[in-house]
């Protein structure tokens, strides 16, 4: 396919979903930061992230995704460099208890683990596609788990538990489509339970991370600390009732009761201002986004392309499920933002680049 014909193969449903989410997110972020001292500057940064993200979207769209299938080695080196780069003296910056950001001359640039998610998706797709839809041998499973262990281990050392869980979700989704036998998923679940117990007892996690997990079981365990965010979030969403208090009328947000309201708890602000109806509208657009992605995966001319799309779908699905779930107490608080909605330039640019990857697969689909 000639590159100039790409625009004739655009997926209008995908573009519409992403555009709706970006506009909806910008409206809520504008409202969430309006009561902050640097609110105007934060909103300008949010819009800048959207504008900058259009560049990797177009680049990922134009590049033929099949060219990456033979680049596993260089991509693994790139992934390791991205995740290790915050550890380079003078370049790393700490935020939320994790040294996961890059800074130069005091200016925070971006969070390298975000683009590393997309690099991991490409690597995993290339490796899993080699098994042609059937993975059953222990040595093959061990090889794939070994590839996951490198970025996952480095991210957990930052420590960034939330991002680490996203990498696991991406891999599990791709293995499900890639033909891994069901018995292996049962084994992974058992190993996960055992490792969780070991990690909690061994003191690997930071104290604030352990407290977040404990208040998930009992929110009243630490009402002024780790449980405070959850309680305020539930109050905000509950007070929105059916139609909400109206745009800009979030009392939990404007009176500073709700922490991180423009990032991790943006859904709480939406729930308070637009109520149950506004929340359902958002989830409906997300459902349309995922169903459109599924259509793109099914249309791919090869398993490699399908796996790339499934990797992005798994990333979005887990982030949506985890973020919305943690704001209403159904999931532990892990610091995962909401795709296309939360403030965060690195996060926004990564999601737009992922959209470009899906467009690349769709533009070169079979038929």
PDB file of C-alpha atoms in Angstrom, residues 122-282:
ATOM      1  CA  UNK A 122       5.904  -4.622  19.923  1.00  0.00           C
ATOM      2  CA  UNK A 123       8.542  -6.973  21.393  1.00  0.00           C
ATOM      3  CA  UNK A 124       5.920  -9.300  22.866  1.00  0.00           C
ATOM      4  CA  UNK A 125       3.917  -9.309  19.622  1.00  0.00           C
ATOM      5  CA  UNK A 126       6.999 -10.265  17.610  1.00  0.00           C
ATOM      6  CA  UNK A 127       7.935 -13.099  19.985  1.00  0.00           C
ATOM      7  CA  UNK A 128       4.429 -14.507  20.522  1.00  0.00           C
ATOM      8  CA  UNK A 129       3.611 -14.386  16.798  1.00  0.00           C
ATOM      9  CA  UNK A 130       6.448 -16.871  16.176  1.00  0.00           C
ATOM     10  CA  UNK A 131       4.412 -19.599  17.918  1.00  0.00           C
ATOM     11  CA  UNK A 132       1.595 -19.196  15.373  1.00  0.00           C
ATOM     12  CA  UNK A 133      -1.270 -19.291  17.872  1.00  0.00           C
ATOM     13  CA  UNK A 134      -0.214 -22.218  20.085  1.00  0.00           C
ATOM     14  CA  UNK A 135       2.015 -21.903  23.158  1.00  0.00           C
ATOM     15  CA  UNK A 136       2.201 -24.960  25.389  1.00  0.00           C
ATOM     16  CA  UNK A 137       5.840 -25.897  26.040  1.00  0.00           C
ATOM     17  CA  UNK A 138       7.365 -24.807  29.337  1.00  0.00           C
ATOM     18  CA  UNK A 139      10.515 -23.494  27.672  1.00  0.00           C
ATOM     19  CA  UNK A 140       8.468 -21.245  25.371  1.00  0.00           C
ATOM     20  CA  UNK A 141       6.464 -19.866  28.302  1.00  0.00           C
ATOM     21  CA  UNK A 142       9.694 -19.333  30.257  1.00  0.00           C
ATOM     22  CA  UNK A 143      11.164 -17.396  27.331  1.00  0.00           C
ATOM     23  CA  UNK A 144       8.172 -15.048  27.164  1.00  0.00           C
ATOM     24  CA  UNK A 145       8.142 -14.573  30.938  1.00  0.00           C
ATOM     25  CA  UNK A 146      11.863 -13.813  30.797  1.00  0.00           C
ATOM     26  CA  UNK A 147      11.203 -11.034  28.282  1.00  0.00           C
ATOM     27  CA  UNK A 148       8.542  -9.587  30.618  1.00  0.00           C
ATOM     28  CA  UNK A 149      10.784  -9.925  33.680  1.00  0.00           C
ATOM     29  CA  UNK A 150      13.346  -7.372  32.436  1.00  0.00           C
ATOM     30  CA  UNK A 151      11.111  -4.275  32.162  1.00  0.00           C
ATOM     31  CA  UNK A 152       8.840  -5.424  34.999  1.00  0.00           C
ATOM     32  CA  UNK A 153      11.728  -5.952  37.419  1.00  0.00           C
ATOM     33  CA  UNK A 154      13.300  -2.595  36.588  1.00  0.00           C
ATOM     34  CA  UNK A 155       9.993  -0.761  37.044  1.00  0.00           C
ATOM     35  CA  UNK A 156       9.294  -2.425  40.392  1.00  0.00           C
ATOM     36  CA  UNK A 157      12.731  -1.280  41.562  1.00  0.00           C
ATOM     37  CA  UNK A 158      11.795   2.385  40.900  1.00  0.00           C
ATOM     38  CA  UNK A 159       9.369   1.450  42.705  1.00  0.00           C
ATOM     39  CA  UNK A 160       6.247   1.877  40.542  1.00  0.00           C
ATOM     40  CA  UNK A 161       3.757  -0.887  41.355  1.00  0.00           C
ATOM     41  CA  UNK A 162       0.918   0.573  39.244  1.00  0.00           C
ATOM     42  CA  UNK A 163       2.931   0.715  36.013  1.00  0.00           C
ATOM     43  CA  UNK A 164       4.306  -2.762  36.728  1.00  0.00           C
ATOM     44  CA  UNK A 165       0.745  -4.127  36.891  1.00  0.00           C
ATOM     45  CA  UNK A 166       0.022  -2.541  33.492  1.00  0.00           C
ATOM     46  CA  UNK A 167       2.940  -4.481  31.972  1.00  0.00           C
ATOM     47  CA  UNK A 168       1.554  -7.728  33.435  1.00  0.00           C
ATOM     48  CA  UNK A 169      -1.936  -6.980  32.081  1.00  0.00           C
ATOM     49  CA  UNK A 170      -0.526  -6.258  28.614  1.00  0.00           C
ATOM     50  CA  UNK A 171       1.368  -9.567  28.548  1.00  0.00           C
ATOM     51  CA  UNK A 172      -1.573 -11.645  29.826  1.00  0.00           C
ATOM     52  CA  UNK A 173      -3.931 -10.164  27.214  1.00  0.00           C
ATOM     53  CA  UNK A 174      -1.491 -10.863  24.392  1.00  0.00           C
ATOM     54  CA  UNK A 175      -0.850 -14.421  25.605  1.00  0.00           C
ATOM     55  CA  UNK A 176      -4.593 -15.081  25.724  1.00  0.00           C
ATOM     56  CA  UNK A 177      -4.908 -14.228  22.026  1.00  0.00           C
ATOM     57  CA  UNK A 178      -1.500 -15.703  21.222  1.00  0.00           C
ATOM     58  CA  UNK A 179      -2.652 -19.238  22.081  1.00  0.00           C
ATOM     59  CA  UNK A 180      -1.289 -19.889  25.582  1.00  0.00           C
ATOM     60  CA  UNK A 181      -2.934 -22.981  27.034  1.00  0.00           C
ATOM     61  CA  UNK A 182      -5.474 -22.276  29.856  1.00  0.00           C
ATOM     62  CA  UNK A 183      -3.560 -24.325  32.427  1.00  0.00           C
ATOM     63  CA  UNK A 184      -0.763 -21.782  32.318  1.00  0.00           C
ATOM     64  CA  UNK A 185      -3.115 -18.940  33.313  1.00  0.00           C
ATOM     65  CA  UNK A 186      -4.171 -20.975  36.363  1.00  0.00           C
ATOM     66  CA  UNK A 187      -0.525 -21.514  37.248  1.00  0.00           C
ATOM     67  CA  UNK A 188       0.209 -17.777  36.826  1.00  0.00           C
ATOM     68  CA  UNK A 189      -2.696 -16.940  39.159  1.00  0.00           C
ATOM     69  CA  UNK A 190      -1.355 -19.270  41.846  1.00  0.00           C
ATOM     70  CA  UNK A 191       2.183 -17.911  41.471  1.00  0.00           C
ATOM     71  CA  UNK A 192       0.799 -14.363  41.647  1.00  0.00           C
ATOM     72  CA  UNK A 193      -0.958 -15.047  44.936  1.00  0.00           C
ATOM     73  CA  UNK A 194       2.171 -16.610  46.436  1.00  0.00           C
ATOM     74  CA  UNK A 195       4.443 -13.788  45.205  1.00  0.00           C
ATOM     75  CA  UNK A 196       2.052 -11.144  46.570  1.00  0.00           C
ATOM     76  CA  UNK A 197       2.273 -12.721  50.014  1.00  0.00           C
ATOM     77  CA  UNK A 198       6.058 -12.988  49.801  1.00  0.00           C
ATOM     78  CA  UNK A 199       6.444  -9.364  48.642  1.00  0.00           C
ATOM     79  CA  UNK A 200       4.212  -8.053  51.441  1.00  0.00           C
ATOM     80  CA  UNK A 201       6.080 -10.018  54.108  1.00  0.00           C
ATOM     81  CA  UNK A 202       9.544  -9.289  52.709  1.00  0.00           C
ATOM     82  CA  UNK A 203       9.113  -5.505  52.934  1.00  0.00           C
ATOM     83  CA  UNK A 204       9.890  -4.934  49.250  1.00  0.00           C
ATOM     84  CA  UNK A 205       7.112  -2.357  48.835  1.00  0.00           C
ATOM     85  CA  UNK A 206       7.243   1.147  50.275  1.00  0.00           C
ATOM     86  CA  UNK A 207       5.095   1.789  53.359  1.00  0.00           C
ATOM     87  CA  UNK A 208       2.629   3.976  51.427  1.00  0.00           C
ATOM     88  CA  UNK A 209       2.136   1.194  48.857  1.00  0.00           C
ATOM     89  CA  UNK A 210       1.386  -1.373  51.570  1.00  0.00           C
ATOM     90  CA  UNK A 211      -1.064   1.042  53.222  1.00  0.00           C
ATOM     91  CA  UNK A 212      -2.901   1.499  49.909  1.00  0.00           C
ATOM     92  CA  UNK A 213      -3.417  -2.261  49.695  1.00  0.00           C
ATOM     93  CA  UNK A 214      -4.512  -2.513  53.330  1.00  0.00           C
ATOM     94  CA  UNK A 215      -7.115   0.268  53.076  1.00  0.00           C
ATOM     95  CA  UNK A 216      -8.569  -1.526  50.055  1.00  0.00           C
ATOM     96  CA  UNK A 217      -9.505  -4.319  52.460  1.00  0.00           C
ATOM     97  CA  UNK A 218     -10.547  -1.931  55.252  1.00  0.00           C
ATOM     98  CA  UNK A 219     -10.972   1.747  54.162  1.00  0.00           C
ATOM     99  CA  UNK A 220     -11.335   2.873  57.788  1.00  0.00           C
ATOM    100  CA  UNK A 221      -7.936   1.464  58.735  1.00  0.00           C
ATOM    101  CA  UNK A 222      -6.167   4.761  57.957  1.00  0.00           C
ATOM    102  CA  UNK A 223      -8.885   7.433  57.476  1.00  0.00           C
ATOM    103  CA  UNK A 224      -6.456  10.392  57.591  1.00  0.00           C
ATOM    104  CA  UNK A 225      -3.758   8.757  55.480  1.00  0.00           C
ATOM    105  CA  UNK A 226      -4.057   6.153  52.734  1.00  0.00           C
ATOM    106  CA  UNK A 227      -7.799   5.771  53.274  1.00  0.00           C
ATOM    107  CA  UNK A 228      -8.434   9.522  52.967  1.00  0.00           C
ATOM    108  CA  UNK A 229      -8.260   9.627  49.151  1.00  0.00           C
ATOM    109  CA  UNK A 230     -10.740   6.787  48.780  1.00  0.00           C
ATOM    110  CA  UNK A 231     -13.217   8.232  51.260  1.00  0.00           C
ATOM    111  CA  UNK A 232     -13.142  11.665  49.607  1.00  0.00           C
ATOM    112  CA  UNK A 233     -13.489  10.088  46.167  1.00  0.00           C
ATOM    113  CA  UNK A 234     -16.556   8.104  47.208  1.00  0.00           C
ATOM    114  CA  UNK A 235     -18.108  11.223  48.755  1.00  0.00           C
ATOM    115  CA  UNK A 236     -17.492  13.175  45.535  1.00  0.00           C
ATOM    116  CA  UNK A 237     -18.995  10.528  43.239  1.00  0.00           C
ATOM    117  CA  UNK A 238     -21.942   9.859  45.555  1.00  0.00           C
ATOM    118  CA  UNK A 239     -22.794  13.550  45.897  1.00  0.00           C
ATOM    119  CA  UNK A 240     -23.061  13.867  42.109  1.00  0.00           C
ATOM    120  CA  UNK A 241     -26.189  11.654  42.170  1.00  0.00           C
ATOM    121  CA  UNK A 242     -27.827  11.180  38.747  1.00  0.00           C
ATOM    122  CA  UNK A 243     -27.042  14.358  36.794  1.00  0.00           C
ATOM    123  CA  UNK A 244     -24.269  15.959  38.903  1.00  0.00           C
ATOM    124  CA  UNK A 245     -23.789  19.402  40.443  1.00  0.00           C
ATOM    125  CA  UNK A 246     -22.775  21.039  37.167  1.00  0.00           C
ATOM    126  CA  UNK A 247     -19.480  21.913  35.477  1.00  0.00           C
ATOM    127  CA  UNK A 248     -17.131  23.777  37.815  1.00  0.00           C
ATOM    128  CA  UNK A 249     -19.322  23.151  40.869  1.00  0.00           C
ATOM    129  CA  UNK A 250     -17.337  20.281  42.393  1.00  0.00           C
ATOM    130  CA  UNK A 251     -17.196  21.116  46.109  1.00  0.00           C
ATOM    131  CA  UNK A 252     -14.919  18.192  46.964  1.00  0.00           C
ATOM    132  CA  UNK A 253     -12.465  19.399  44.338  1.00  0.00           C
ATOM    133  CA  UNK A 254     -12.736  23.153  44.671  1.00  0.00           C
ATOM    134  CA  UNK A 255     -12.434  23.004  48.466  1.00  0.00           C
ATOM    135  CA  UNK A 256      -9.313  20.804  48.133  1.00  0.00           C
ATOM    136  CA  UNK A 257     -10.780  17.779  49.887  1.00  0.00           C
ATOM    137  CA  UNK A 258      -9.991  15.537  46.888  1.00  0.00           C
ATOM    138  CA  UNK A 259      -6.233  14.954  46.306  1.00  0.00           C
ATOM    139  CA  UNK A 260      -4.801  14.366  42.822  1.00  0.00           C
ATOM    140  CA  UNK A 261      -8.135  15.399  41.342  1.00  0.00           C
ATOM    141  CA  UNK A 262      -6.693  16.346  37.935  1.00  0.00           C
ATOM    142  CA  UNK A 263      -4.711  13.085  37.536  1.00  0.00           C
ATOM    143  CA  UNK A 264      -5.540   9.811  39.302  1.00  0.00           C
ATOM    144  CA  UNK A 265      -8.954  10.980  40.595  1.00  0.00           C
ATOM    145  CA  UNK A 266     -10.254  12.802  37.525  1.00  0.00           C
ATOM    146  CA  UNK A 267     -13.155  10.297  37.391  1.00  0.00           C
ATOM    147  CA  UNK A 268     -14.246  11.468  40.860  1.00  0.00           C
ATOM    148  CA  UNK A 269     -14.484  15.068  39.632  1.00  0.00           C
ATOM    149  CA  UNK A 270     -16.464  13.911  36.596  1.00  0.00           C
ATOM    150  CA  UNK A 271     -18.805  11.901  38.815  1.00  0.00           C
ATOM    151  CA  UNK A 272     -19.437  14.863  41.109  1.00  0.00           C
ATOM    152  CA  UNK A 273     -20.007  17.408  38.337  1.00  0.00           C
ATOM    153  CA  UNK A 274     -21.817  15.263  35.728  1.00  0.00           C
ATOM    154  CA  UNK A 275     -23.218  12.537  37.978  1.00  0.00           C
ATOM    155  CA  UNK A 276     -24.119   8.970  37.052  1.00  0.00           C
ATOM    156  CA  UNK A 277     -25.214  10.079  33.572  1.00  0.00           C
ATOM    157  CA  UNK A 278     -21.848  11.698  32.816  1.00  0.00           C
ATOM    158  CA  UNK A 279     -19.953   8.673  34.112  1.00  0.00           C
ATOM    159  CA  UNK A 280     -22.028   6.297  31.981  1.00  0.00           C
ATOM    160  CA  UNK A 281     -21.441   8.462  28.920  1.00  0.00           C
ATOM    161  CA  UNK A 282     -17.687   8.204  29.469  1.00  0.00           C
TER     162      UNK A 282
END
